[in-house]
Amino acid sequence: MLLTISNFENLICLTIPYIPYTVYPYPLYLFPSLIMKLLREKQFWVLLLLSGFVRIYVWYVTPVVGRDGLDFINIAKNFSGDNFYKGLEHAFHPLYSLFISWCSISGIGFVSSGRIVSLVFGILAVIAVYVIGKKMFNPTIAFLSSFLLAVHPYAVRLSVDVMSDSTYYFFYILGFGFGYVAINSKKQRFFLFAGMTASLAYLTRPEGVSVLLLTAVWTVIKTATGFLPRGTQIPFLKLQTKEWDSIPIKDSIKALSFLLIGFLIFAFPYIG
């Protein structure tokens, strides 16, 4: 029997345990349906195949890796050996090298492992821009934005090098998307996931903490507008308070707490 998209969807959904969504993480609860929806979109396949083809081609015509790649490889070797804590002492943040270390278990070598990690996250970053762009704007803007990222020479080059940039871009974009959804939906679980993805971006590169800061600042701004008289002009945003759906202060405190907790789940063992 042929495995159609419909059958594939049923197959995946059967693997999700029947747990109430109040217990099961909400984004994961919707993950199969999101994947199935993407698989039905021609734009998704264009972006996936285009970004993959361009990056694989550049991989084969660029046999040399960047200078910083040697540092990431040495850190990964520490993680794979008996010097795990020595790897954490390096100035480079550890997550990308951890991925290299885990990938190298297959025996393909540290250089190839580093390039594979960059390749995978480089392609995922393109898809993340597309998915989040549709949520924030519309399918046309989402496709054009992700198309530019798919063929951008600098982004493509970093996606086949032993560099942490592609991994960082993916988690940064994902964290920004969760932050956007969290602020607009006012659901605490999305603030938790925004904090978690922000910590993964931070563990890849230190500037990843900016996802946490941006989400927190925007939450505070939306809370502060609730104290302003209706119709008050906000010059730097060119908006009036009546156009805002402000966040009550109690909900804001809870949201910021979940954001911080999510960030510390992964980041605390490193920064502590």
Short mmCIF file of C-alpha atoms in Angstrom, two decimals:
data_model
loop_
_atom_site.label_atom_id
_atom_site.label_comp_id
_atom_site.label_asym_id
_atom_site.label_seq_id
_atom_site.Cartn_x
_atom_site.Cartn_y
_atom_site.Cartn_z
CA MET A 1 0.00 0.00 0.00
CA LEU A 2 1.31 3.39 -0.94
CA LEU A 3 2.10 5.75 1.94
CA THR A 4 0.10 8.84 1.05
CA ILE A 5 0.28 12.16 2.87
CA SER A 6 -3.00 11.35 4.61
CA ASN A 7 -1.77 7.94 5.77
CA PHE A 8 1.54 9.49 6.85
CA GLU A 9 -0.35 12.05 8.92
CA ASN A 10 -2.35 9.32 10.65
CA LEU A 11 0.84 7.35 11.26
CA ILE A 12 2.55 10.28 12.96
CA CYS A 13 -0.50 11.25 14.99
CA LEU A 14 -0.73 7.67 16.34
CA THR A 15 2.75 8.08 17.80
CA ILE A 16 1.59 10.99 19.98
CA PRO A 17 0.33 9.63 23.30
CA TYR A 18 -3.20 10.57 24.29
CA ILE A 19 -2.25 13.04 26.99
CA PRO A 20 -4.42 16.10 27.73
CA TYR A 21 -2.94 19.21 26.14
CA THR A 22 -2.86 20.87 29.56
CA VAL A 23 -0.14 18.35 30.47
CA TYR A 24 1.47 17.76 27.09
CA PRO A 25 3.55 20.73 25.82
CA TYR A 26 1.22 22.68 23.52
CA PRO A 27 3.62 23.29 20.61
CA LEU A 28 4.55 19.58 20.56
CA TYR A 29 0.88 18.68 20.70
CA LEU A 30 0.37 20.58 17.44
CA PHE A 31 3.67 19.53 15.88
CA PRO A 32 2.34 16.68 13.69
CA SER A 33 -0.40 18.87 12.21
CA LEU A 34 2.12 21.65 11.56
CA ILE A 35 4.42 19.24 9.73
CA MET A 36 1.54 17.86 7.68
CA LYS A 37 0.43 21.35 6.73
CA LEU A 38 3.95 22.24 5.60
CA LEU A 39 4.25 19.04 3.58
CA ARG A 40 1.22 20.09 1.56
CA GLU A 41 2.66 23.49 0.64
CA LYS A 42 4.60 23.87 -2.61
CA GLN A 43 6.47 26.85 -1.17
CA PHE A 44 7.85 24.66 1.62
CA TRP A 45 9.26 22.12 -0.85
CA VAL A 46 10.74 24.86 -3.03
CA LEU A 47 12.52 26.37 -0.03
CA LEU A 48 13.63 23.00 1.34
CA LEU A 49 15.02 21.74 -1.96
CA LEU A 50 16.54 25.08 -2.95
CA SER A 51 18.29 25.69 0.36
CA GLY A 52 19.50 22.09 0.49
CA PHE A 53 20.76 22.01 -3.10
CA VAL A 54 22.62 25.33 -2.86
CA ARG A 55 24.28 24.39 0.40
CA ILE A 56 25.29 20.90 -0.69
CA TYR A 57 26.79 22.32 -3.88
CA VAL A 58 28.81 24.90 -1.92
CA TRP A 59 29.90 22.12 0.45
CA TYR A 60 31.59 20.23 -2.39
CA VAL A 61 33.25 23.27 -3.95
CA THR A 62 34.51 24.60 -0.61
CA PRO A 63 36.76 21.95 0.99
CA VAL A 64 38.42 24.37 3.45
CA VAL A 65 36.88 25.27 6.80
CA GLY A 66 37.25 28.55 8.68
CA ARG A 67 39.96 29.22 11.24
CA ASP A 68 37.52 29.27 14.18
CA GLY A 69 36.40 25.81 13.13
CA LEU A 70 39.55 24.35 14.67
CA ASP A 71 38.53 25.74 18.06
CA PHE A 72 35.04 24.27 17.79
CA ILE A 73 36.53 20.91 16.81
CA ASN A 74 38.96 20.93 19.74
CA ILE A 75 36.10 21.74 22.13
CA ALA A 76 34.05 18.90 20.64
CA LYS A 77 36.99 16.53 21.15
CA ASN A 78 37.10 17.55 24.81
CA PHE A 79 33.40 16.81 25.12
CA SER A 80 33.84 13.42 23.46
CA GLY A 81 36.80 12.51 25.65
CA ASP A 82 37.47 12.76 29.34
CA ASN A 83 37.89 16.56 29.37
CA PHE A 84 34.26 17.67 29.32
CA TYR A 85 34.76 20.49 31.81
CA LYS A 86 37.84 21.69 29.95
CA GLY A 87 35.60 22.20 26.93
CA LEU A 88 33.33 24.42 28.99
CA GLU A 89 36.29 26.65 29.94
CA HIS A 90 36.74 27.85 26.36
CA ALA A 91 35.59 31.35 25.42
CA PHE A 92 33.26 29.92 22.75
CA HIS A 93 29.86 28.89 24.08
CA PRO A 94 29.42 25.12 24.11
CA LEU A 95 26.19 24.09 22.36
CA TYR A 96 27.46 23.96 18.78
CA SER A 97 30.49 21.91 19.83
CA LEU A 98 28.19 19.60 21.78
CA PHE A 99 26.21 18.95 18.61
CA ILE A 100 29.47 18.18 16.80
CA SER A 101 30.47 15.80 19.57
CA TRP A 102 27.14 13.97 19.43
CA CYS A 103 27.23 13.79 15.63
CA SER A 104 30.78 12.42 15.63
CA ILE A 105 29.61 9.34 17.55
CA SER A 106 28.61 7.92 14.16
CA GLY A 107 32.30 7.85 13.25
CA ILE A 108 32.18 10.35 10.37
CA GLY A 109 34.87 12.62 11.85
CA PHE A 110 34.73 15.94 13.64
CA VAL A 111 35.12 18.16 10.56
CA SER A 112 32.32 16.45 8.66
CA SER A 113 30.19 16.41 11.82
CA GLY A 114 30.63 20.16 12.23
CA ARG A 115 29.65 20.80 8.64
CA ILE A 116 26.62 18.51 8.87
CA VAL A 117 25.40 20.31 12.00
CA SER A 118 25.78 23.67 10.24
CA LEU A 119 24.04 22.31 7.12
CA VAL A 120 21.04 20.98 9.04
CA PHE A 121 20.52 24.12 11.10
CA GLY A 122 21.12 26.33 8.07
CA ILE A 123 18.23 24.66 6.27
CA LEU A 124 16.07 24.68 9.41
CA ALA A 125 16.67 28.42 9.77
CA VAL A 126 15.20 28.96 6.30
CA ILE A 127 12.10 26.95 7.22
CA ALA A 128 11.81 28.79 10.55
CA VAL A 129 11.79 32.15 8.78
CA TYR A 130 9.05 30.89 6.48
CA VAL A 131 6.83 29.54 9.28
CA ILE A 132 7.27 32.55 11.56
CA GLY A 133 6.96 34.99 8.66
CA LYS A 134 3.53 33.58 7.83
CA LYS A 135 2.49 34.05 11.45
CA MET A 136 3.73 37.63 11.64
CA PHE A 137 2.94 38.89 8.13
CA ASN A 138 1.60 36.85 5.20
CA PRO A 139 2.71 33.93 2.98
CA THR A 140 4.18 36.21 0.31
CA ILE A 141 6.48 38.09 2.70
CA ALA A 142 7.35 34.83 4.45
CA PHE A 143 8.35 33.14 1.19
CA LEU A 144 10.39 36.09 -0.08
CA SER A 145 12.21 36.47 3.25
CA SER A 146 13.06 32.78 3.50
CA PHE A 147 14.01 32.66 -0.19
CA LEU A 148 16.56 35.44 0.37
CA LEU A 149 18.01 33.56 3.32
CA ALA A 150 18.09 30.33 1.30
CA VAL A 151 20.29 31.86 -1.43
CA HIS A 152 22.20 34.54 0.49
CA PRO A 153 25.90 33.85 -0.22
CA TYR A 154 27.07 34.60 3.31
CA ALA A 155 24.33 32.49 4.92
CA VAL A 156 25.03 29.63 2.52
CA ARG A 157 28.77 29.74 3.19
CA LEU A 158 28.25 29.65 6.95
CA SER A 159 25.86 26.71 6.54
CA VAL A 160 28.64 24.46 5.24
CA ASP A 161 31.47 25.64 7.47
CA VAL A 162 32.45 24.53 10.96
CA MET A 163 30.97 27.69 12.48
CA SER A 164 28.22 28.24 15.02
CA ASP A 165 26.37 30.92 13.04
CA SER A 166 23.72 28.73 11.39
CA THR A 167 22.89 27.00 14.66
CA TYR A 168 22.66 30.37 16.37
CA TYR A 169 20.45 31.86 13.64
CA PHE A 170 17.99 28.97 13.93
CA PHE A 171 17.56 29.22 17.70
CA TYR A 172 17.49 33.03 17.57
CA ILE A 173 14.75 33.04 14.92
CA LEU A 174 12.80 30.35 16.78
CA GLY A 175 13.10 32.24 20.07
CA PHE A 176 11.98 35.46 18.42
CA GLY A 177 8.98 33.63 16.96
CA PHE A 178 7.99 32.14 20.30
CA GLY A 179 8.36 35.58 21.88
CA TYR A 180 6.07 37.12 19.27
CA VAL A 181 3.44 34.41 19.78
CA ALA A 182 3.76 34.67 23.56
CA ILE A 183 3.21 38.43 23.68
CA ASN A 184 0.26 38.35 21.30
CA SER A 185 -1.42 35.27 22.75
CA LYS A 186 -0.54 36.11 26.40
CA LYS A 187 -0.16 32.38 27.07
CA GLN A 188 2.43 31.59 29.69
CA ARG A 189 3.60 28.37 28.09
CA PHE A 190 4.83 30.30 25.06
CA PHE A 191 6.85 32.59 27.33
CA LEU A 192 8.38 29.42 28.77
CA PHE A 193 9.30 28.16 25.30
CA ALA A 194 10.61 31.60 24.32
CA GLY A 195 12.93 31.49 27.32
CA MET A 196 14.06 27.96 26.53
CA THR A 197 14.92 28.75 22.91
CA ALA A 198 16.59 31.99 24.01
CA SER A 199 18.82 29.94 26.31
CA LEU A 200 19.73 27.61 23.42
CA ALA A 201 20.64 30.65 21.32
CA TYR A 202 22.71 31.98 24.25
CA LEU A 203 24.47 28.64 24.68
CA THR A 204 25.44 28.86 21.02
CA ARG A 205 26.59 32.48 21.05
CA PRO A 206 26.51 35.02 23.92
CA GLU A 207 24.42 37.56 22.00
CA GLY A 208 21.57 35.03 22.03
CA VAL A 209 20.53 36.52 25.37
CA SER A 210 19.11 39.43 23.35
CA VAL A 211 16.07 37.26 22.55
CA LEU A 212 15.31 37.14 26.26
CA LEU A 213 15.84 40.87 26.67
CA LEU A 214 13.73 41.85 23.63
CA THR A 215 10.82 39.68 24.73
CA ALA A 216 11.01 41.02 28.28
CA VAL A 217 11.21 44.67 27.20
CA TRP A 218 8.30 44.34 24.79
CA THR A 219 6.23 42.65 27.51
CA VAL A 220 6.96 45.53 29.88
CA ILE A 221 6.01 48.06 27.18
CA LYS A 222 2.68 46.33 26.57
CA THR A 223 2.07 46.28 30.32
CA ALA A 224 2.97 49.96 30.74
CA THR A 225 0.51 51.05 28.03
CA GLY A 226 -2.31 49.73 30.22
CA PHE A 227 -1.67 52.57 32.67
CA LEU A 228 -1.91 55.29 30.01
CA PRO A 229 -5.17 57.12 29.25
CA ARG A 230 -7.02 55.74 26.25
CA GLY A 231 -5.94 57.46 23.05
CA THR A 232 -2.52 58.53 24.36
CA GLN A 233 -0.02 58.96 21.54
CA ILE A 234 3.14 56.82 21.65
CA PRO A 235 5.51 58.83 19.42
CA PHE A 236 8.33 56.34 18.89
CA LEU A 237 5.84 53.61 17.96
CA LYS A 238 3.45 55.91 16.05
CA LEU A 239 0.50 54.27 17.80
CA GLN A 240 -2.24 55.19 20.24
CA THR A 241 -2.94 53.17 23.37
CA LYS A 242 -6.40 52.25 22.09
CA GLU A 243 -4.68 50.20 19.39
CA TRP A 244 -2.89 48.10 21.99
CA ASP A 245 -4.06 44.95 23.70
CA SER A 246 -2.12 45.61 26.89
CA ILE A 247 -0.99 42.91 29.31
CA PRO A 248 -2.28 43.20 32.91
CA ILE A 249 0.49 43.60 35.44
CA LYS A 250 -0.25 40.30 37.20
CA ASP A 251 -0.11 38.42 33.91
CA SER A 252 3.03 40.31 32.99
CA ILE A 253 4.80 39.23 36.19
CA LYS A 254 3.82 35.62 35.54
CA ALA A 255 4.91 35.87 31.91
CA LEU A 256 8.30 37.32 32.81
CA SER A 257 8.75 34.62 35.46
CA PHE A 258 8.04 31.87 32.94
CA LEU A 259 10.38 33.55 30.47
CA LEU A 260 13.20 33.60 33.01
CA ILE A 261 12.52 30.05 34.20
CA GLY A 262 12.60 28.81 30.62
CA PHE A 263 15.92 30.54 30.06
CA LEU A 264 17.47 29.13 33.22
CA ILE A 265 16.40 25.56 32.48
CA PHE A 266 19.24 25.17 29.99
CA ALA A 267 21.45 28.16 30.71
CA PHE A 268 21.81 27.90 34.49
CA PRO A 269 24.14 24.87 34.51
CA TYR A 270 26.48 26.82 32.21
CA ILE A 271 26.32 30.28 33.77
CA GLY A 272 26.13 28.90 37.29
#
